[in-house]
Amino acid sequence: MKRTYYIGFCCLLACVIVLCFSSSASYLNHSFLEGPYEVGQDVTADCIACHSEQAADMLNSTHWLWTTCAECGCEEARLMELGKRTVINNFCVAVSSNEPRCTSCHTGYGWKDNTFDFSNASNIDCLVCHETTGSYKKIPTGAGAVDPSVDLLAVARSVGSPSRATCGGNCHFFGGGGDNVKHGDMSSALYAPSRDLDVHMGGMDFQCQNCHKTTAHNIAGRFAGIPGSECRVECSDCHGETPHQGEYSDRLNDHSDSIACQTCHIPTFAREVPTKMYWDWSKAGQDVDTVPVDEYGKATYNMMKGEFVWEMNVVPTYAWFNGSFEKYYLGDKIDPQEVTDLSTPLGDRYDANSKIYPFKIHLAKQISDAQYQYLLIPDLFGGEDSYWATYDWDRAVRAGMDYTGMPYSGEYEFVETTYYLSINHEVAPKEYALACKDCHLDGGNMDFVALGYEGDPMIYGERAISGKELEKIEAMDSAIDGAAQESAPSTPGFELVAGLVGLFAAAFIGKCKRR
């Protein structure tokens, strides 16, 4: 009997411990830290005095290197050097020559130019991911330096698990220069989202690391800036390959072989905060008296950056994707009469590793060399010849290309480019998932010809249907529409499950005691 009581007590204790450490950002008691701390590196010195192994791991992480890490499985040398600091995009173009501004989002201190030492652990910024006060901030143009207003001792004593506030608020929600500018599916709305906006974060209080599992400071998940398929996060990691249940489960699970979960379960993105869909750098430099504002209250012009188009509730573009991207490399030739793809998802309907995924396509006009016919990297920030200091494109690209060691002919023009960004967040509750009619038949979202089909595969090709099949599909849509009109309860989170287990354990203990 004592042994039974002991087992029950251990179960209850385990549940209590789990509940204590499953909060949004688990606090770890570091009240013993005394400081004083003048700069961020002073805090880091105390951190690595106890956590030297973690510091060594960090030095080999993607978040530190801004390239593919050695542990992520890339065997080709060129892929190991590819990442945020080496590729070109069509937002603020490139890190090179613009480090002091770009690296305000880096997990380090002092990356102000290409002499930065990536082997120096003393420059790791532990606080940007692990502080829990919400008061930590960096100087936007200070190469990662901490804002003087921050109480470093209080912040250092607060350290705990990363949260949506640190992962998103300190970096990813504001990529590209503002709230939801870049990704389209990651914005300040995810600080505390509703269940309708994101069923995982709003309905189950997921933090980023619930899906982005971390091993030795390498965080699973890949942005379009890195081409390889290693370290991907898939919905099937938790939900399996046949997640659907109910009357139409067989048909829906058949779709899982060729359609990613996100395609149906993220019907639109940028549902609460607008995202930038078009950026025209050629219009920059004009001194506009009254800055125009769109229907969302967003400025559509900025003298430093040019003209923009913002959108909300955007229907994604769908494309086959096997986990890898074809990237534009500095020096690759372009056709100035054509749109240049800077980050193109790879895959097609005949590739067994491909599925149809949703994407945001960001269209831009950016500067290129009219003679050499390749894209140019302008020095936008920092130098005396930078564009934001002179508003002279010739001086800016001359300085930027000299910095990178690439020739510039002295003649420039602006060309259109596209950049594909995969859509993975803002997962809607299942009652709002796409129904058959949203993709198929007249007026559907899918461009099946662009996806490699003769037409709608329900009518042409391998999924031709009969009249009876069509009746079944219409009935299925009606059932889905009916479910969407009902208010669905939130899915119990992990904490609730643990609590229920604890209650059962307590009841079991009480029963044993009565015996």
PDB file of C-alpha atoms in Angstrom, residues 11-188:
ATOM      1  CA  CYS A  11       2.690  11.222 -10.430  1.00  0.00           C
ATOM      2  CA  LEU A  12       1.074  14.214  -8.731  1.00  0.00           C
ATOM      3  CA  LEU A  13       4.441  15.841  -8.037  1.00  0.00           C
ATOM      4  CA  ALA A  14       5.508  15.375 -11.663  1.00  0.00           C
ATOM      5  CA  CYS A  15       2.332  17.042 -12.898  1.00  0.00           C
ATOM      6  CA  VAL A  16       2.838  19.994 -10.557  1.00  0.00           C
ATOM      7  CA  ILE A  17       6.434  20.398 -11.784  1.00  0.00           C
ATOM      8  CA  VAL A  18       5.309  20.286 -15.411  1.00  0.00           C
ATOM      9  CA  LEU A  19       2.678  22.919 -14.763  1.00  0.00           C
ATOM     10  CA  CYS A  20       5.198  25.149 -13.031  1.00  0.00           C
ATOM     11  CA  PHE A  21       7.595  25.036 -15.964  1.00  0.00           C
ATOM     12  CA  SER A  22       5.074  25.162 -18.821  1.00  0.00           C
ATOM     13  CA  SER A  23       4.293  28.848 -18.561  1.00  0.00           C
ATOM     14  CA  SER A  24       4.874  31.207 -21.460  1.00  0.00           C
ATOM     15  CA  ALA A  25       8.460  31.921 -20.487  1.00  0.00           C
ATOM     16  CA  SER A  26       9.753  29.754 -17.669  1.00  0.00           C
ATOM     17  CA  TYR A  27      11.675  31.914 -15.216  1.00  0.00           C
ATOM     18  CA  LEU A  28      15.023  30.671 -13.976  1.00  0.00           C
ATOM     19  CA  ASN A  29      16.220  32.209 -10.726  1.00  0.00           C
ATOM     20  CA  HIS A  30      19.360  34.242 -11.393  1.00  0.00           C
ATOM     21  CA  SER A  31      18.969  36.652  -8.470  1.00  0.00           C
ATOM     22  CA  PHE A  32      22.537  35.802  -7.406  1.00  0.00           C
ATOM     23  CA  LEU A  33      23.903  37.930 -10.280  1.00  0.00           C
ATOM     24  CA  GLU A  34      25.392  41.139  -8.916  1.00  0.00           C
ATOM     25  CA  GLY A  35      26.797  43.040 -11.888  1.00  0.00           C
ATOM     26  CA  PRO A  36      27.460  45.846 -12.391  1.00  0.00           C
ATOM     27  CA  TYR A  37      26.964  45.619 -16.150  1.00  0.00           C
ATOM     28  CA  GLU A  38      27.905  48.491 -18.401  1.00  0.00           C
ATOM     29  CA  VAL A  39      27.441  46.749 -21.774  1.00  0.00           C
ATOM     30  CA  GLY A  40      25.881  43.550 -23.036  1.00  0.00           C
ATOM     31  CA  GLN A  41      29.227  41.756 -23.210  1.00  0.00           C
ATOM     32  CA  ASP A  42      29.542  42.129 -19.420  1.00  0.00           C
ATOM     33  CA  VAL A  43      26.401  40.016 -18.996  1.00  0.00           C
ATOM     34  CA  THR A  44      27.663  37.479 -21.535  1.00  0.00           C
ATOM     35  CA  ALA A  45      30.882  37.029 -19.544  1.00  0.00           C
ATOM     36  CA  ASP A  46      28.836  35.914 -16.516  1.00  0.00           C
ATOM     37  CA  CYS A  47      26.620  33.713 -18.687  1.00  0.00           C
ATOM     38  CA  ILE A  48      29.435  31.750 -20.316  1.00  0.00           C
ATOM     39  CA  ALA A  49      31.274  31.365 -17.016  1.00  0.00           C
ATOM     40  CA  CYS A  50      28.582  28.779 -16.192  1.00  0.00           C
ATOM     41  CA  HIS A  51      27.338  27.913 -19.682  1.00  0.00           C
ATOM     42  CA  SER A  52      30.497  27.418 -21.741  1.00  0.00           C
ATOM     43  CA  GLU A  53      29.070  24.377 -23.556  1.00  0.00           C
ATOM     44  CA  GLN A  54      25.996  26.319 -24.634  1.00  0.00           C
ATOM     45  CA  ALA A  55      28.221  29.168 -25.835  1.00  0.00           C
ATOM     46  CA  ALA A  56      30.215  26.734 -27.991  1.00  0.00           C
ATOM     47  CA  ASP A  57      26.949  25.416 -29.449  1.00  0.00           C
ATOM     48  CA  MET A  58      25.775  28.927 -30.172  1.00  0.00           C
ATOM     49  CA  LEU A  59      28.919  29.686 -32.183  1.00  0.00           C
ATOM     50  CA  ASN A  60      27.874  26.937 -34.607  1.00  0.00           C
ATOM     51  CA  SER A  61      24.228  27.947 -34.876  1.00  0.00           C
ATOM     52  CA  THR A  62      22.353  29.471 -37.788  1.00  0.00           C
ATOM     53  CA  HIS A  63      21.128  32.308 -35.572  1.00  0.00           C
ATOM     54  CA  TRP A  64      24.753  33.245 -34.879  1.00  0.00           C
ATOM     55  CA  LEU A  65      26.354  32.581 -38.253  1.00  0.00           C
ATOM     56  CA  TRP A  66      23.452  33.724 -40.446  1.00  0.00           C
ATOM     57  CA  THR A  67      24.510  30.917 -42.775  1.00  0.00           C
ATOM     58  CA  THR A  68      23.788  27.193 -42.779  1.00  0.00           C
ATOM     59  CA  CYS A  69      25.435  25.634 -39.743  1.00  0.00           C
ATOM     60  CA  ALA A  70      27.781  22.645 -39.975  1.00  0.00           C
ATOM     61  CA  GLU A  71      25.373  20.482 -37.971  1.00  0.00           C
ATOM     62  CA  CYS A  72      22.420  20.961 -40.321  1.00  0.00           C
ATOM     63  CA  GLY A  73      23.446  18.409 -42.919  1.00  0.00           C
ATOM     64  CA  CYS A  74      24.588  20.540 -45.861  1.00  0.00           C
ATOM     65  CA  GLU A  75      27.485  18.739 -47.525  1.00  0.00           C
ATOM     66  CA  GLU A  76      28.134  21.168 -50.374  1.00  0.00           C
ATOM     67  CA  ALA A  77      30.533  23.906 -49.356  1.00  0.00           C
ATOM     68  CA  ARG A  78      28.573  26.578 -51.239  1.00  0.00           C
ATOM     69  CA  LEU A  79      25.403  25.705 -49.318  1.00  0.00           C
ATOM     70  CA  MET A  80      27.204  25.878 -45.992  1.00  0.00           C
ATOM     71  CA  GLU A  81      28.130  29.481 -46.810  1.00  0.00           C
ATOM     72  CA  LEU A  82      24.637  30.416 -47.922  1.00  0.00           C
ATOM     73  CA  GLY A  83      22.286  32.287 -45.651  1.00  0.00           C
ATOM     74  CA  LYS A  84      21.019  35.639 -44.493  1.00  0.00           C
ATOM     75  CA  ARG A  85      24.433  37.303 -44.607  1.00  0.00           C
ATOM     76  CA  THR A  86      25.399  36.051 -48.075  1.00  0.00           C
ATOM     77  CA  VAL A  87      22.274  36.210 -50.264  1.00  0.00           C
ATOM     78  CA  ILE A  88      20.376  39.029 -51.938  1.00  0.00           C
ATOM     79  CA  ASN A  89      16.712  39.765 -51.235  1.00  0.00           C
ATOM     80  CA  ASN A  90      14.318  42.396 -52.536  1.00  0.00           C
ATOM     81  CA  PHE A  91      13.599  44.090 -49.221  1.00  0.00           C
ATOM     82  CA  CYS A  92      16.705  45.924 -47.944  1.00  0.00           C
ATOM     83  CA  VAL A  93      18.799  43.978 -50.487  1.00  0.00           C
ATOM     84  CA  ALA A  94      21.797  42.654 -48.523  1.00  0.00           C
ATOM     85  CA  VAL A  95      23.675  42.640 -45.225  1.00  0.00           C
ATOM     86  CA  SER A  96      27.049  43.414 -46.839  1.00  0.00           C
ATOM     87  CA  SER A  97      28.060  47.075 -46.342  1.00  0.00           C
ATOM     88  CA  ASN A  98      24.930  47.622 -44.237  1.00  0.00           C
ATOM     89  CA  GLU A  99      25.931  45.649 -41.144  1.00  0.00           C
ATOM     90  CA  PRO A 100      25.452  48.240 -38.386  1.00  0.00           C
ATOM     91  CA  ARG A 101      21.755  48.531 -39.286  1.00  0.00           C
ATOM     92  CA  CYS A 102      20.996  44.935 -40.283  1.00  0.00           C
ATOM     93  CA  THR A 103      22.761  43.348 -37.315  1.00  0.00           C
ATOM     94  CA  SER A 104      20.646  45.133 -34.732  1.00  0.00           C
ATOM     95  CA  CYS A 105      18.623  41.902 -35.040  1.00  0.00           C
ATOM     96  CA  HIS A 106      21.656  39.607 -34.693  1.00  0.00           C
ATOM     97  CA  THR A 107      22.142  37.392 -31.611  1.00  0.00           C
ATOM     98  CA  GLY A 108      25.395  39.188 -30.934  1.00  0.00           C
ATOM     99  CA  TYR A 109      27.172  42.452 -30.285  1.00  0.00           C
ATOM    100  CA  GLY A 110      29.558  44.424 -32.484  1.00  0.00           C
ATOM    101  CA  TRP A 111      29.008  43.041 -36.003  1.00  0.00           C
ATOM    102  CA  LYS A 112      29.663  46.369 -37.726  1.00  0.00           C
ATOM    103  CA  ASP A 113      31.592  45.168 -40.810  1.00  0.00           C
ATOM    104  CA  ASN A 114      33.146  42.120 -42.498  1.00  0.00           C
ATOM    105  CA  THR A 115      35.900  41.871 -39.884  1.00  0.00           C
ATOM    106  CA  PHE A 116      33.492  40.520 -37.245  1.00  0.00           C
ATOM    107  CA  ASP A 117      34.961  37.482 -35.441  1.00  0.00           C
ATOM    108  CA  PHE A 118      32.370  34.684 -35.439  1.00  0.00           C
ATOM    109  CA  SER A 119      34.567  32.577 -33.154  1.00  0.00           C
ATOM    110  CA  ASN A 120      34.474  35.083 -30.272  1.00  0.00           C
ATOM    111  CA  ALA A 121      31.928  33.866 -27.717  1.00  0.00           C
ATOM    112  CA  SER A 122      32.186  37.064 -25.675  1.00  0.00           C
ATOM    113  CA  ASN A 123      30.069  38.823 -28.300  1.00  0.00           C
ATOM    114  CA  ILE A 124      27.116  36.421 -28.032  1.00  0.00           C
ATOM    115  CA  ASP A 125      23.909  38.163 -26.985  1.00  0.00           C
ATOM    116  CA  CYS A 126      22.230  35.731 -24.573  1.00  0.00           C
ATOM    117  CA  LEU A 127      19.629  38.261 -23.452  1.00  0.00           C
ATOM    118  CA  VAL A 128      17.926  38.843 -26.789  1.00  0.00           C
ATOM    119  CA  CYS A 129      16.442  35.329 -26.600  1.00  0.00           C
ATOM    120  CA  HIS A 130      16.342  34.668 -22.868  1.00  0.00           C
ATOM    121  CA  GLU A 131      15.278  37.850 -21.078  1.00  0.00           C
ATOM    122  CA  THR A 132      11.717  37.869 -19.736  1.00  0.00           C
ATOM    123  CA  THR A 133      11.115  41.482 -18.624  1.00  0.00           C
ATOM    124  CA  GLY A 134      10.034  42.757 -22.044  1.00  0.00           C
ATOM    125  CA  SER A 135      12.231  45.824 -21.546  1.00  0.00           C
ATOM    126  CA  TYR A 136      15.295  44.684 -23.482  1.00  0.00           C
ATOM    127  CA  LYS A 137      16.026  46.538 -26.709  1.00  0.00           C
ATOM    128  CA  LYS A 138      18.935  47.325 -28.964  1.00  0.00           C
ATOM    129  CA  ILE A 139      20.041  50.509 -30.699  1.00  0.00           C
ATOM    130  CA  PRO A 140      18.559  50.176 -34.227  1.00  0.00           C
ATOM    131  CA  THR A 141      21.768  51.417 -35.871  1.00  0.00           C
ATOM    132  CA  GLY A 142      24.280  50.190 -33.296  1.00  0.00           C
ATOM    133  CA  ALA A 143      25.482  46.822 -34.648  1.00  0.00           C
ATOM    134  CA  GLY A 144      23.598  45.039 -31.881  1.00  0.00           C
ATOM    135  CA  ALA A 145      24.565  47.326 -29.002  1.00  0.00           C
ATOM    136  CA  VAL A 146      22.119  47.490 -26.079  1.00  0.00           C
ATOM    137  CA  ASP A 147      20.048  50.642 -25.679  1.00  0.00           C
ATOM    138  CA  PRO A 148      21.443  52.674 -22.717  1.00  0.00           C
ATOM    139  CA  SER A 149      17.982  52.844 -21.132  1.00  0.00           C
ATOM    140  CA  VAL A 150      17.991  49.078 -20.408  1.00  0.00           C
ATOM    141  CA  ASP A 151      18.613  47.977 -16.810  1.00  0.00           C
ATOM    142  CA  LEU A 152      21.048  45.180 -17.638  1.00  0.00           C
ATOM    143  CA  LEU A 153      21.158  43.790 -14.102  1.00  0.00           C
ATOM    144  CA  ALA A 154      17.368  43.442 -13.911  1.00  0.00           C
ATOM    145  CA  VAL A 155      17.252  41.914 -17.378  1.00  0.00           C
ATOM    146  CA  ALA A 156      20.080  39.480 -16.611  1.00  0.00           C
ATOM    147  CA  ARG A 157      18.363  38.322 -13.426  1.00  0.00           C
ATOM    148  CA  SER A 158      15.149  37.685 -15.392  1.00  0.00           C
ATOM    149  CA  VAL A 159      16.489  35.135 -17.855  1.00  0.00           C
ATOM    150  CA  GLY A 160      14.281  32.180 -18.766  1.00  0.00           C
ATOM    151  CA  SER A 161      12.932  30.250 -21.720  1.00  0.00           C
ATOM    152  CA  PRO A 162      12.412  32.066 -25.040  1.00  0.00           C
ATOM    153  CA  SER A 163       8.885  33.186 -25.843  1.00  0.00           C
ATOM    154  CA  ARG A 164       6.877  34.690 -28.678  1.00  0.00           C
ATOM    155  CA  ALA A 165       7.905  38.091 -27.301  1.00  0.00           C
ATOM    156  CA  THR A 166      11.620  37.367 -27.605  1.00  0.00           C
ATOM    157  CA  CYS A 167      11.600  35.340 -30.845  1.00  0.00           C
ATOM    158  CA  GLY A 168       9.055  37.544 -32.559  1.00  0.00           C
ATOM    159  CA  GLY A 169       9.126  40.883 -30.788  1.00  0.00           C
ATOM    160  CA  ASN A 170      12.897  41.177 -30.757  1.00  0.00           C
ATOM    161  CA  CYS A 171      13.342  39.956 -34.330  1.00  0.00           C
ATOM    162  CA  HIS A 172      11.056  37.953 -36.594  1.00  0.00           C
ATOM    163  CA  PHE A 173       7.796  39.917 -36.373  1.00  0.00           C
ATOM    164  CA  PHE A 174       9.661  43.007 -37.588  1.00  0.00           C
ATOM    165  CA  GLY A 175      11.868  41.523 -40.332  1.00  0.00           C
ATOM    166  CA  GLY A 176      12.330  43.723 -43.393  1.00  0.00           C
ATOM    167  CA  GLY A 177      12.093  46.956 -41.451  1.00  0.00           C
ATOM    168  CA  GLY A 178       8.660  46.920 -39.819  1.00  0.00           C
ATOM    169  CA  ASP A 179       5.713  44.998 -38.432  1.00  0.00           C
ATOM    170  CA  ASN A 180       4.882  42.092 -40.795  1.00  0.00           C
ATOM    171  CA  VAL A 181       6.794  43.718 -43.659  1.00  0.00           C
ATOM    172  CA  LYS A 182       8.601  40.568 -44.754  1.00  0.00           C
ATOM    173  CA  HIS A 183       6.945  37.272 -43.901  1.00  0.00           C
ATOM    174  CA  GLY A 184       3.247  38.040 -44.096  1.00  0.00           C
ATOM    175  CA  ASP A 185       2.365  35.403 -41.496  1.00  0.00           C
ATOM    176  CA  MET A 186       4.441  36.721 -38.576  1.00  0.00           C
ATOM    177  CA  SER A 187       3.420  40.002 -36.991  1.00  0.00           C
ATOM    178  CA  SER A 188       2.839  41.693 -33.649  1.00  0.00           C
TER     179      SER A 188
END
